[in-house]
Amino acid sequence: MTTLAQRLTGGRFFYGWLLVGVCGLSTFWGSGITSDSFGVLLKPFSDELGIHRTEAVLGITIGAISGGFVSPILGPLLDRHGARLPMALSGAIAGLALILLSQINAYWQFLLLFGVVLGACRPGIQMVAPGVVIANWFVRKRGRAITYTFIGQPLSKVILVPIVQAIASTAGWRTAWLTLGFSIWLTQTLPTWITIRRHPEDLGLLIDGGPAAGPVDPAAPVRRSPDAEVSWTVVQAVKDPTLWLLTFAFSFTGISISSMFIHMFPYFTDQGIPAGEAAGAVGAFGLAIVISRIFLWGRVLDGPPIRLALVVWAITITGATLTMLLVHDTPTAYFAGICFGTAMGGAAPLGRLVWPEYYGRRSVGAIFGVVGTVEAVASAGGPLIASLVFDLTGSYQTALQLYA
């Protein structure tokens, strides 16, 4: 009998790679609607509603906390029932929230729609569900597959930031949000519902498109292996000190990263850089993430031991944060954006790869949910700290020094 996978792909390539593309679209919108486009719309939106940047960025903080509450609920559901319905439903609700955002006239409406509703949708669009899908379809090629999936995030900076900037400058921020709402329905919700499936075995396929990996004793030392897969329960994983060490490491690093996602564009313009050129520098930042993931991090994550990759990335992101302190004109903005983008290329793939690599795919959704809550709460403080520093000092410099 011809399977759905064979009908959709013609049997010419592994169906899992189609899911990489669809999940990549989802991460594109997850980053685009909650951080990238918001950075472009921050000034006009704040000015029209008469609020300070800290008040506007509070929506990001609320969104991170909202997503943190949803993640541990969503994770086990993904393990039991798959990601198809959660991803499609999250995209549909997010699109509606964006359309309603284009009509707001009060600050509380913004906090409700952008903070609570969009924040609650983010785990299903970007933070949890896509990583679970890919972890369930790949083992030997998991590093590359996850890296390619999360190329969607930086592509939103390359593609979406200039588009949103153009729409906002010609038709206003309300039209920009309206356009985003209809776009996510068309390019995330519909493809997700059509293509996403839980496991390759559900379609009569083997993981990685080849021989299936066998289980390993959860009590044994965790090592990457092309032929065997570890299989921990979430209860076993949360008792492992390594899980919490990695969780807090990613959480503290995420404070700086989340701040740059929101404040890079206004930081560049505050340095006297014209809005069009600042959008270009943010686009260069996103392009550097894409290129580094394709030609650098995709290879690194399928090569050396993952702990070595983690150390190299941590050193790189620290140096990249310091380059932001050098920005004073357009060339230095591009330089800093490219440096930070190259380092950022490893962030999301490592943050999704490390859990199935250490604990297997058996309970990866539940594990994502647990660690995602901690990471969300920690990263929620990054943009808010930067906004408070700006409102108090008129500059982001002190915040950048603190993050480095």
mmCIF file of C-alpha atoms in Angstrom:
data_model
loop_
_atom_site.group_PDB
_atom_site.id
_atom_site.type_symbol
_atom_site.label_atom_id
_atom_site.label_comp_id
_atom_site.label_asym_id
_atom_site.label_seq_id
_atom_site.Cartn_x
_atom_site.Cartn_y
_atom_site.Cartn_z
ATOM 1 C CA MET A 1 0.000 0.000 0.000
ATOM 2 C CA THR A 2 1.238 3.503 -0.811
ATOM 3 C CA THR A 3 1.803 5.533 2.339
ATOM 4 C CA LEU A 4 1.076 9.237 2.793
ATOM 5 C CA ALA A 5 4.821 9.840 2.924
ATOM 6 C CA GLN A 6 5.268 8.153 -0.451
ATOM 7 C CA ARG A 7 2.411 10.125 -1.998
ATOM 8 C CA LEU A 8 3.716 13.464 -0.705
ATOM 9 C CA THR A 9 7.382 12.857 -1.507
ATOM 10 C CA GLY A 10 7.093 10.416 -4.376
ATOM 11 C CA GLY A 11 9.301 8.024 -2.401
ATOM 12 C CA ARG A 12 12.359 9.944 -3.553
ATOM 13 C CA PHE A 13 13.583 11.202 -0.198
ATOM 14 C CA PHE A 14 12.997 10.763 3.511
ATOM 15 C CA TYR A 15 9.728 12.357 4.655
ATOM 16 C CA GLY A 16 11.489 13.667 7.749
ATOM 17 C CA TRP A 17 13.271 16.288 5.652
ATOM 18 C CA LEU A 18 9.888 17.635 4.535
ATOM 19 C CA LEU A 19 9.023 18.009 8.220
ATOM 20 C CA VAL A 20 12.290 19.900 8.739
ATOM 21 C CA GLY A 21 11.060 22.430 6.168
ATOM 22 C CA VAL A 22 7.584 22.717 7.683
ATOM 23 C CA CYS A 23 8.958 23.054 11.215
ATOM 24 C CA GLY A 24 11.410 25.622 9.850
ATOM 25 C CA LEU A 25 8.440 27.699 8.676
ATOM 26 C CA SER A 26 7.004 27.421 12.167
ATOM 27 C CA THR A 27 10.216 28.629 13.843
ATOM 28 C CA PHE A 28 10.320 31.443 11.263
ATOM 29 C CA TRP A 29 6.969 32.722 12.514
ATOM 30 C CA GLY A 30 7.662 31.980 16.152
ATOM 31 C CA SER A 31 10.642 34.311 16.132
ATOM 32 C CA GLY A 32 9.136 36.740 13.640
ATOM 33 C CA ILE A 33 5.893 37.583 15.419
ATOM 34 C CA THR A 34 7.181 37.669 18.999
ATOM 35 C CA SER A 35 10.566 39.371 18.756
ATOM 36 C CA ASP A 36 11.834 40.372 15.300
ATOM 37 C CA SER A 37 8.820 42.335 14.081
ATOM 38 C CA PHE A 38 8.241 43.692 17.587
ATOM 39 C CA GLY A 39 11.694 45.283 17.594
ATOM 40 C CA VAL A 40 10.841 47.152 14.401
ATOM 41 C CA LEU A 41 7.409 48.241 15.637
ATOM 42 C CA LEU A 42 8.540 49.138 19.168
ATOM 43 C CA LYS A 43 9.070 52.874 18.592
ATOM 44 C CA PRO A 44 5.962 53.713 16.506
ATOM 45 C CA PHE A 45 3.745 51.508 18.642
ATOM 46 C CA SER A 46 5.017 52.988 21.924
ATOM 47 C CA ASP A 47 4.757 56.554 20.649
ATOM 48 C CA GLU A 48 1.158 56.204 19.467
ATOM 49 C CA LEU A 49 -0.070 54.574 22.676
ATOM 50 C CA GLY A 50 1.980 56.996 24.798
ATOM 51 C CA ILE A 51 3.895 54.380 26.773
ATOM 52 C CA HIS A 52 7.556 53.971 27.729
ATOM 53 C CA ARG A 53 9.724 51.250 26.203
ATOM 54 C CA THR A 54 9.789 49.390 29.494
ATOM 55 C CA GLU A 55 5.982 49.242 29.468
ATOM 56 C CA ALA A 56 5.973 47.968 25.887
ATOM 57 C CA VAL A 57 8.676 45.371 26.546
ATOM 58 C CA LEU A 58 6.675 44.150 29.531
ATOM 59 C CA GLY A 59 4.545 42.407 26.915
ATOM 60 C CA ILE A 60 7.605 40.322 25.971
ATOM 61 C CA THR A 61 8.198 39.438 29.612
ATOM 62 C CA ILE A 62 4.575 38.420 30.128
ATOM 63 C CA GLY A 63 4.757 36.394 26.930
ATOM 64 C CA ALA A 64 7.829 34.503 28.137
ATOM 65 C CA ILE A 65 6.158 33.722 31.450
ATOM 66 C CA SER A 66 2.934 32.697 29.693
ATOM 67 C CA GLY A 67 4.892 30.370 27.442
ATOM 68 C CA GLY A 68 6.725 29.030 30.479
ATOM 69 C CA PHE A 69 3.439 27.986 32.049
ATOM 70 C CA VAL A 70 2.228 26.309 28.843
ATOM 71 C CA SER A 71 5.459 24.380 28.105
ATOM 72 C CA PRO A 72 5.215 21.733 30.876
ATOM 73 C CA ILE A 73 1.573 21.106 29.964
ATOM 74 C CA LEU A 74 2.268 20.892 26.241
ATOM 75 C CA GLY A 75 5.363 18.673 26.452
ATOM 76 C CA PRO A 76 3.711 15.452 27.709
ATOM 77 C CA LEU A 77 0.830 15.952 25.260
ATOM 78 C CA LEU A 78 3.344 16.044 22.403
ATOM 79 C CA ASP A 79 4.897 12.791 23.616
ATOM 80 C CA ARG A 80 1.503 11.047 23.787
ATOM 81 C CA HIS A 81 -0.401 12.493 20.836
ATOM 82 C CA GLY A 82 2.114 14.197 18.546
ATOM 83 C CA ALA A 83 2.567 17.830 17.492
ATOM 84 C CA ARG A 84 0.162 18.158 14.557
ATOM 85 C CA LEU A 85 -2.850 19.617 16.376
ATOM 86 C CA PRO A 86 -0.893 21.722 18.934
ATOM 87 C CA MET A 87 1.238 23.327 16.222
ATOM 88 C CA ALA A 88 -1.682 24.067 13.906
ATOM 89 C CA LEU A 89 -3.904 25.339 16.724
ATOM 90 C CA SER A 90 -1.125 27.540 18.111
ATOM 91 C CA GLY A 91 -0.611 29.087 14.683
ATOM 92 C CA ALA A 92 -4.328 29.699 14.217
ATOM 93 C CA ILE A 93 -4.686 31.418 17.605
ATOM 94 C CA ALA A 94 -1.518 33.442 17.062
ATOM 95 C CA GLY A 95 -2.821 34.694 13.713
ATOM 96 C CA LEU A 96 -6.081 35.796 15.317
ATOM 97 C CA ALA A 97 -4.203 37.574 18.113
ATOM 98 C CA LEU A 98 -2.086 39.495 15.583
ATOM 99 C CA ILE A 99 -5.175 40.566 13.648
ATOM 100 C CA LEU A 100 -6.776 41.801 16.873
ATOM 101 C CA LEU A 101 -3.547 43.615 17.811
ATOM 102 C CA SER A 102 -3.984 45.772 14.732
ATOM 103 C CA GLN A 103 -7.189 47.134 16.283
ATOM 104 C CA ILE A 104 -6.092 47.874 19.863
ATOM 105 C CA ASN A 105 -6.495 51.273 21.498
ATOM 106 C CA ALA A 106 -5.475 50.531 25.091
ATOM 107 C CA TYR A 107 -2.353 49.283 26.797
ATOM 108 C CA TRP A 108 -4.116 46.433 28.603
ATOM 109 C CA GLN A 109 -5.304 45.066 25.269
ATOM 110 C CA PHE A 110 -1.712 44.865 24.106
ATOM 111 C CA LEU A 111 -0.606 43.041 27.260
ATOM 112 C CA LEU A 112 -3.455 40.544 26.908
ATOM 113 C CA LEU A 113 -3.031 39.803 23.194
ATOM 114 C CA PHE A 114 0.712 40.116 22.745
ATOM 115 C CA GLY A 115 1.778 39.025 26.207
ATOM 116 C CA VAL A 116 -0.664 36.363 27.342
ATOM 117 C CA VAL A 117 -2.091 34.961 24.083
ATOM 118 C CA LEU A 118 0.943 35.112 21.781
ATOM 119 C CA GLY A 119 3.202 34.001 24.618
ATOM 120 C CA ALA A 120 1.025 30.950 25.232
ATOM 121 C CA CYS A 121 1.182 30.075 21.516
ATOM 122 C CA ARG A 122 4.960 30.270 21.249
ATOM 123 C CA PRO A 123 5.790 26.801 22.683
ATOM 124 C CA GLY A 124 3.521 25.239 20.064
ATOM 125 C CA ILE A 125 4.996 27.285 17.232
ATOM 126 C CA GLN A 126 8.657 27.571 18.107
ATOM 127 C CA MET A 127 10.014 26.758 21.550
ATOM 128 C CA VAL A 128 8.905 23.154 22.140
ATOM 129 C CA ALA A 129 6.870 21.456 19.405
ATOM 130 C CA PRO A 130 9.230 21.732 16.384
ATOM 131 C CA GLY A 131 12.129 20.348 18.408
ATOM 132 C CA VAL A 132 10.004 17.403 19.531
ATOM 133 C CA VAL A 133 8.976 16.637 15.947
ATOM 134 C CA ILE A 134 12.567 16.540 14.705
ATOM 135 C CA ALA A 135 13.835 14.601 17.739
ATOM 136 C CA ASN A 136 11.254 11.912 16.976
ATOM 137 C CA TRP A 137 12.233 11.592 13.302
ATOM 138 C CA PHE A 138 16.037 11.684 13.507
ATOM 139 C CA VAL A 139 18.842 10.154 15.596
ATOM 140 C CA ARG A 140 22.068 9.888 13.584
ATOM 141 C CA LYS A 141 21.293 13.027 11.573
ATOM 142 C CA ARG A 142 19.582 14.842 14.430
ATOM 143 C CA GLY A 143 22.164 17.622 14.812
ATOM 144 C CA ARG A 144 21.909 18.616 11.183
ATOM 145 C CA ALA A 145 18.112 18.272 11.105
ATOM 146 C CA ILE A 146 17.578 20.443 14.193
ATOM 147 C CA THR A 147 20.088 23.015 12.914
ATOM 148 C CA TYR A 148 18.256 23.289 9.589
ATOM 149 C CA THR A 149 14.882 23.467 11.342
ATOM 150 C CA PHE A 150 15.949 26.471 13.375
ATOM 151 C CA ILE A 151 17.270 28.316 10.329
ATOM 152 C CA GLY A 152 13.704 29.639 10.240
ATOM 153 C CA GLN A 153 14.432 31.912 13.201
ATOM 154 C CA PRO A 154 17.219 33.958 11.589
ATOM 155 C CA LEU A 155 15.492 33.942 8.219
ATOM 156 C CA SER A 156 12.712 35.953 9.824
ATOM 157 C CA LYS A 157 15.290 38.644 10.536
ATOM 158 C CA VAL A 158 16.546 38.587 6.962
ATOM 159 C CA ILE A 159 13.114 38.463 5.325
ATOM 160 C CA LEU A 160 10.540 39.701 7.808
ATOM 161 C CA VAL A 161 12.335 42.657 9.407
ATOM 162 C CA PRO A 162 12.754 44.638 6.126
ATOM 163 C CA ILE A 163 9.199 43.782 5.066
ATOM 164 C CA VAL A 164 7.668 44.830 8.380
ATOM 165 C CA GLN A 165 9.813 47.986 8.377
ATOM 166 C CA ALA A 166 8.557 48.856 4.886
ATOM 167 C CA ILE A 167 4.918 48.204 5.785
ATOM 168 C CA ALA A 168 5.177 50.155 9.031
ATOM 169 C CA SER A 169 6.841 53.147 7.376
ATOM 170 C CA THR A 170 4.258 53.343 4.586
ATOM 171 C CA ALA A 171 1.008 52.015 6.078
ATOM 172 C CA GLY A 172 1.632 52.033 9.838
ATOM 173 C CA TRP A 173 2.220 49.455 12.565
ATOM 174 C CA ARG A 174 -1.427 48.391 12.610
ATOM 175 C CA THR A 175 -1.287 47.239 8.990
ATOM 176 C CA ALA A 176 1.961 45.434 9.731
ATOM 177 C CA TRP A 177 0.364 43.356 12.482
ATOM 178 C CA LEU A 178 -2.710 42.684 10.328
ATOM 179 C CA THR A 179 -0.496 41.396 7.509
ATOM 180 C CA LEU A 180 1.437 39.154 9.880
ATOM 181 C CA GLY A 181 -1.774 37.619 11.198
ATOM 182 C CA PHE A 182 -3.081 36.520 7.800
ATOM 183 C CA SER A 183 0.387 35.393 6.698
ATOM 184 C CA ILE A 184 0.886 32.970 9.581
ATOM 185 C CA TRP A 185 -2.481 31.347 8.857
ATOM 186 C CA LEU A 186 -1.462 30.711 5.268
ATOM 187 C CA THR A 187 2.160 29.639 5.681
ATOM 188 C CA GLN A 188 2.304 27.984 9.126
ATOM 189 C CA THR A 189 -1.109 26.732 10.207
ATOM 190 C CA LEU A 190 -2.164 25.091 6.945
ATOM 191 C CA PRO A 191 1.137 23.321 6.082
ATOM 192 C CA THR A 192 1.485 22.098 9.667
ATOM 193 C CA TRP A 193 -1.962 20.504 9.670
ATOM 194 C CA ILE A 194 -1.341 18.800 6.328
ATOM 195 C CA THR A 195 2.119 17.340 6.943
ATOM 196 C CA ILE A 196 3.069 16.863 10.617
ATOM 197 C CA ARG A 197 3.046 13.285 11.912
ATOM 198 C CA ARG A 198 4.246 11.941 15.267
ATOM 199 C CA HIS A 199 6.789 9.219 14.388
ATOM 200 C CA PRO A 200 8.244 7.823 11.151
ATOM 201 C CA GLU A 201 6.879 4.441 12.216
ATOM 202 C CA ASP A 202 3.359 5.891 11.926
ATOM 203 C CA LEU A 203 3.897 6.130 8.153
ATOM 204 C CA GLY A 204 5.681 2.817 7.774
ATOM 205 C CA LEU A 205 9.115 4.473 7.707
ATOM 206 C CA LEU A 206 12.294 4.012 9.717
ATOM 207 C CA ILE A 207 13.950 6.746 11.746
ATOM 208 C CA ASP A 208 16.598 8.712 9.778
ATOM 209 C CA GLY A 209 15.282 6.996 6.659
ATOM 210 C CA GLY A 210 17.367 3.946 7.574
ATOM 211 C CA PRO A 211 17.642 1.222 10.234
ATOM 212 C CA ALA A 212 15.873 2.040 13.476
ATOM 213 C CA ALA A 213 17.932 2.730 16.580
ATOM 214 C CA GLY A 214 17.680 0.327 19.486
ATOM 215 C CA PRO A 215 17.044 1.343 23.100
ATOM 216 C CA VAL A 216 19.787 1.663 25.690
ATOM 217 C CA ASP A 217 19.716 1.173 29.464
ATOM 218 C CA PRO A 218 18.754 4.584 30.966
ATOM 219 C CA ALA A 219 21.145 3.988 33.870
ATOM 220 C CA ALA A 220 24.134 3.674 31.550
ATOM 221 C CA PRO A 221 26.451 6.661 30.874
ATOM 222 C CA VAL A 222 25.050 8.847 28.129
ATOM 223 C CA ARG A 223 27.089 8.951 24.924
ATOM 224 C CA ARG A 224 26.244 9.916 21.370
ATOM 225 C CA SER A 225 26.009 6.865 19.140
ATOM 226 C CA PRO A 226 24.964 6.450 15.522
ATOM 227 C CA ASP A 227 23.541 3.005 16.212
ATOM 228 C CA ALA A 228 21.797 3.229 19.587
ATOM 229 C CA GLU A 229 19.511 5.672 21.326
ATOM 230 C CA VAL A 230 19.195 6.339 25.033
ATOM 231 C CA SER A 231 15.671 6.196 26.467
ATOM 232 C CA TRP A 232 15.038 8.037 29.745
ATOM 233 C CA THR A 233 11.709 8.831 31.327
ATOM 234 C CA VAL A 234 11.091 12.400 32.443
ATOM 235 C CA VAL A 235 11.225 11.274 36.082
ATOM 236 C CA GLN A 236 14.692 9.787 35.554
ATOM 237 C CA ALA A 237 15.854 12.883 33.693
ATOM 238 C CA VAL A 238 14.799 15.431 36.317
ATOM 239 C CA LYS A 239 16.745 13.462 38.948
ATOM 240 C CA ASP A 240 19.939 13.815 36.905
ATOM 241 C CA PRO A 241 22.120 16.794 38.059
ATOM 242 C CA THR A 242 23.388 17.242 34.498
ATOM 243 C CA LEU A 243 19.910 18.274 33.347
ATOM 244 C CA TRP A 244 19.796 21.143 35.835
ATOM 245 C CA LEU A 245 23.367 22.228 35.154
ATOM 246 C CA LEU A 246 22.570 22.525 31.445
ATOM 247 C CA THR A 247 19.205 24.164 32.127
ATOM 248 C CA PHE A 248 20.683 26.973 34.196
ATOM 249 C CA ALA A 249 23.554 27.446 31.743
ATOM 250 C CA PHE A 250 21.110 27.945 28.868
ATOM 251 C CA SER A 251 18.873 30.121 31.049
ATOM 252 C CA PHE A 252 21.567 32.630 31.991
ATOM 253 C CA THR A 253 22.861 32.803 28.432
ATOM 254 C CA GLY A 254 19.303 33.339 27.236
ATOM 255 C CA ILE A 255 19.040 36.583 29.199
ATOM 256 C CA SER A 256 21.495 38.280 26.844
ATOM 257 C CA ILE A 257 20.158 36.588 23.727
ATOM 258 C CA SER A 258 16.509 37.464 24.346
ATOM 259 C CA SER A 259 17.453 41.080 24.983
ATOM 260 C CA MET A 260 19.317 41.376 21.685
ATOM 261 C CA PHE A 261 16.389 39.904 19.772
ATOM 262 C CA ILE A 262 14.167 42.721 21.013
ATOM 263 C CA HIS A 263 16.520 45.661 21.402
ATOM 264 C CA MET A 264 19.019 45.305 18.550
ATOM 265 C CA PHE A 265 17.052 47.462 16.104
ATOM 266 C CA PRO A 266 16.225 50.300 18.555
ATOM 267 C CA TYR A 267 19.785 50.103 19.940
ATOM 268 C CA PHE A 268 21.219 50.644 16.460
ATOM 269 C CA THR A 269 18.885 53.573 15.738
ATOM 270 C CA ASP A 270 19.682 55.120 19.142
ATOM 271 C CA GLN A 271 23.328 55.156 18.027
ATOM 272 C CA GLY A 272 22.283 57.525 15.225
ATOM 273 C CA ILE A 273 21.991 54.891 12.513
ATOM 274 C CA PRO A 274 19.083 55.518 10.064
ATOM 275 C CA ALA A 275 16.173 53.094 10.375
ATOM 276 C CA GLY A 276 16.707 51.558 6.933
ATOM 277 C CA GLU A 277 20.393 50.907 7.608
ATOM 278 C CA ALA A 278 19.609 49.575 11.096
ATOM 279 C CA ALA A 279 17.117 47.134 9.553
ATOM 280 C CA GLY A 280 19.863 46.096 7.139
ATOM 281 C CA ALA A 281 22.256 45.423 10.020
ATOM 282 C CA VAL A 282 19.592 43.336 11.770
ATOM 283 C CA GLY A 283 19.122 41.507 8.480
ATOM 284 C CA ALA A 284 22.890 40.868 8.344
ATOM 285 C CA PHE A 285 22.617 39.485 11.874
ATOM 286 C CA GLY A 286 19.932 37.063 10.703
ATOM 287 C CA LEU A 287 21.850 36.149 7.543
ATOM 288 C CA ALA A 288 24.943 35.380 9.624
ATOM 289 C CA ILE A 289 22.865 32.964 11.725
ATOM 290 C CA VAL A 290 21.611 31.225 8.579
ATOM 291 C CA ILE A 291 25.072 30.901 7.028
ATOM 292 C CA SER A 292 26.716 29.761 10.249
ATOM 293 C CA ARG A 293 24.043 27.123 10.802
ATOM 294 C CA ILE A 294 24.421 25.726 7.297
ATOM 295 C CA PHE A 295 28.219 25.777 7.017
ATOM 296 C CA LEU A 296 29.408 25.721 10.639
ATOM 297 C CA TRP A 297 27.021 24.616 13.368
ATOM 298 C CA GLY A 298 25.272 21.911 11.335
ATOM 299 C CA ARG A 299 28.630 20.159 10.951
ATOM 300 C CA VAL A 300 29.816 20.861 14.492
ATOM 301 C CA LEU A 301 26.712 19.366 16.087
ATOM 302 C CA ASP A 302 26.993 16.119 14.106
ATOM 303 C CA GLY A 303 30.710 15.853 14.777
ATOM 304 C CA PRO A 304 32.536 16.322 18.115
ATOM 305 C CA PRO A 305 31.030 15.422 21.514
ATOM 306 C CA ILE A 306 28.193 17.793 22.302
ATOM 307 C CA ARG A 307 29.808 19.080 25.514
ATOM 308 C CA LEU A 308 32.759 20.344 23.453
ATOM 309 C CA ALA A 309 30.336 22.108 21.108
ATOM 310 C CA LEU A 310 28.665 23.703 24.147
ATOM 311 C CA VAL A 311 31.950 25.111 25.456
ATOM 312 C CA VAL A 312 32.988 26.506 22.068
ATOM 313 C CA TRP A 313 29.601 28.149 21.647
ATOM 314 C CA ALA A 314 29.654 29.702 25.139
ATOM 315 C CA ILE A 315 33.018 31.358 24.476
ATOM 316 C CA THR A 316 31.830 32.574 21.076
ATOM 317 C CA ILE A 317 28.601 34.155 22.343
ATOM 318 C CA THR A 318 30.473 36.005 25.095
ATOM 319 C CA GLY A 319 32.854 37.604 22.594
ATOM 320 C CA ALA A 320 29.978 38.448 20.256
ATOM 321 C CA THR A 321 28.129 40.254 23.051
ATOM 322 C CA LEU A 322 31.176 42.430 23.632
ATOM 323 C CA THR A 323 31.205 43.518 19.968
ATOM 324 C CA MET A 324 27.849 45.237 20.534
ATOM 325 C CA LEU A 325 29.632 47.760 22.741
ATOM 326 C CA LEU A 326 31.644 48.873 19.694
ATOM 327 C CA VAL A 327 28.625 50.051 17.668
ATOM 328 C CA HIS A 328 28.654 53.756 16.783
ATOM 329 C CA ASP A 329 27.927 53.836 13.032
ATOM 330 C CA THR A 330 26.579 51.666 10.220
ATOM 331 C CA PRO A 331 29.776 49.644 9.521
ATOM 332 C CA THR A 332 30.238 48.756 13.196
ATOM 333 C CA ALA A 333 26.552 47.843 13.437
ATOM 334 C CA TYR A 334 26.973 45.400 10.558
ATOM 335 C CA PHE A 335 30.161 44.029 12.140
ATOM 336 C CA ALA A 336 28.508 43.482 15.510
ATOM 337 C CA GLY A 337 25.395 42.021 13.901
ATOM 338 C CA ILE A 338 27.445 39.515 11.893
ATOM 339 C CA CYS A 339 29.540 38.513 14.929
ATOM 340 C CA PHE A 340 26.501 38.077 17.130
ATOM 341 C CA GLY A 341 24.676 36.232 14.363
ATOM 342 C CA THR A 342 27.528 33.784 13.855
ATOM 343 C CA ALA A 343 27.536 32.979 17.569
ATOM 344 C CA MET A 344 23.745 32.824 17.672
ATOM 345 C CA GLY A 345 23.813 30.197 14.941
ATOM 346 C CA GLY A 346 24.521 27.592 17.587
ATOM 347 C CA ALA A 347 22.037 28.746 20.235
ATOM 348 C CA ALA A 348 18.688 27.251 19.255
ATOM 349 C CA PRO A 349 20.099 24.031 17.721
ATOM 350 C CA LEU A 350 22.176 23.309 20.824
ATOM 351 C CA GLY A 351 19.256 24.163 23.084
ATOM 352 C CA ARG A 352 17.084 21.589 21.303
ATOM 353 C CA LEU A 353 19.716 18.963 20.468
ATOM 354 C CA VAL A 354 21.202 18.542 23.925
ATOM 355 C CA TRP A 355 18.085 16.991 25.506
ATOM 356 C CA PRO A 356 17.418 14.131 23.068
ATOM 357 C CA GLU A 357 21.174 13.547 22.818
ATOM 358 C CA TYR A 358 21.435 13.053 26.575
ATOM 359 C CA TYR A 359 18.022 11.523 27.318
ATOM 360 C CA GLY A 360 16.569 10.109 24.081
ATOM 361 C CA ARG A 361 13.236 10.739 22.362
ATOM 362 C CA ARG A 362 10.982 8.724 24.692
ATOM 363 C CA SER A 363 9.999 11.715 26.867
ATOM 364 C CA VAL A 364 11.635 14.551 24.970
ATOM 365 C CA GLY A 365 8.455 16.663 24.945
ATOM 366 C CA ALA A 366 8.048 16.446 28.705
ATOM 367 C CA ILE A 367 11.737 17.246 29.208
ATOM 368 C CA PHE A 368 11.457 20.235 26.865
ATOM 369 C CA GLY A 369 8.478 21.375 28.925
ATOM 370 C CA VAL A 370 10.347 21.199 32.228
ATOM 371 C CA VAL A 371 13.509 22.963 31.113
ATOM 372 C CA GLY A 372 11.548 25.364 28.904
ATOM 373 C CA THR A 373 9.727 26.761 31.917
ATOM 374 C CA VAL A 374 12.975 27.640 33.680
ATOM 375 C CA GLU A 375 14.547 29.063 30.534
ATOM 376 C CA ALA A 376 11.439 31.124 29.714
ATOM 377 C CA VAL A 377 11.291 32.750 33.133
ATOM 378 C CA ALA A 378 15.021 33.557 33.025
ATOM 379 C CA SER A 379 14.994 34.938 29.479
ATOM 380 C CA ALA A 380 11.911 37.016 30.269
ATOM 381 C CA GLY A 381 14.098 39.252 32.395
ATOM 382 C CA GLY A 382 16.592 40.085 29.649
ATOM 383 C CA PRO A 383 14.544 42.526 27.545
ATOM 384 C CA LEU A 384 12.973 44.045 30.665
ATOM 385 C CA ILE A 385 16.372 44.700 32.268
ATOM 386 C CA ALA A 386 17.619 46.369 29.099
ATOM 387 C CA SER A 387 14.491 48.542 28.905
ATOM 388 C CA LEU A 388 14.810 49.617 32.530
ATOM 389 C CA VAL A 389 18.467 50.478 32.018
ATOM 390 C CA PHE A 390 17.567 52.518 28.927
ATOM 391 C CA ASP A 391 14.759 54.399 30.671
ATOM 392 C CA LEU A 392 17.050 55.212 33.616
ATOM 393 C CA THR A 393 20.239 56.052 31.724
ATOM 394 C CA GLY A 394 19.139 56.801 28.172
ATOM 395 C CA SER A 395 21.486 54.099 26.860
ATOM 396 C CA TYR A 396 21.814 50.327 26.523
ATOM 397 C CA GLN A 397 25.545 50.329 27.280
ATOM 398 C CA THR A 398 25.307 49.323 30.946
ATOM 399 C CA ALA A 399 22.956 46.453 30.111
ATOM 400 C CA LEU A 400 25.335 45.168 27.425
ATOM 401 C CA GLN A 401 28.253 45.274 29.838
ATOM 402 C CA LEU A 402 26.227 43.345 32.399
ATOM 403 C CA TYR A 403 25.225 40.703 29.857
ATOM 404 C CA ALA A 404 28.818 40.205 28.671
#
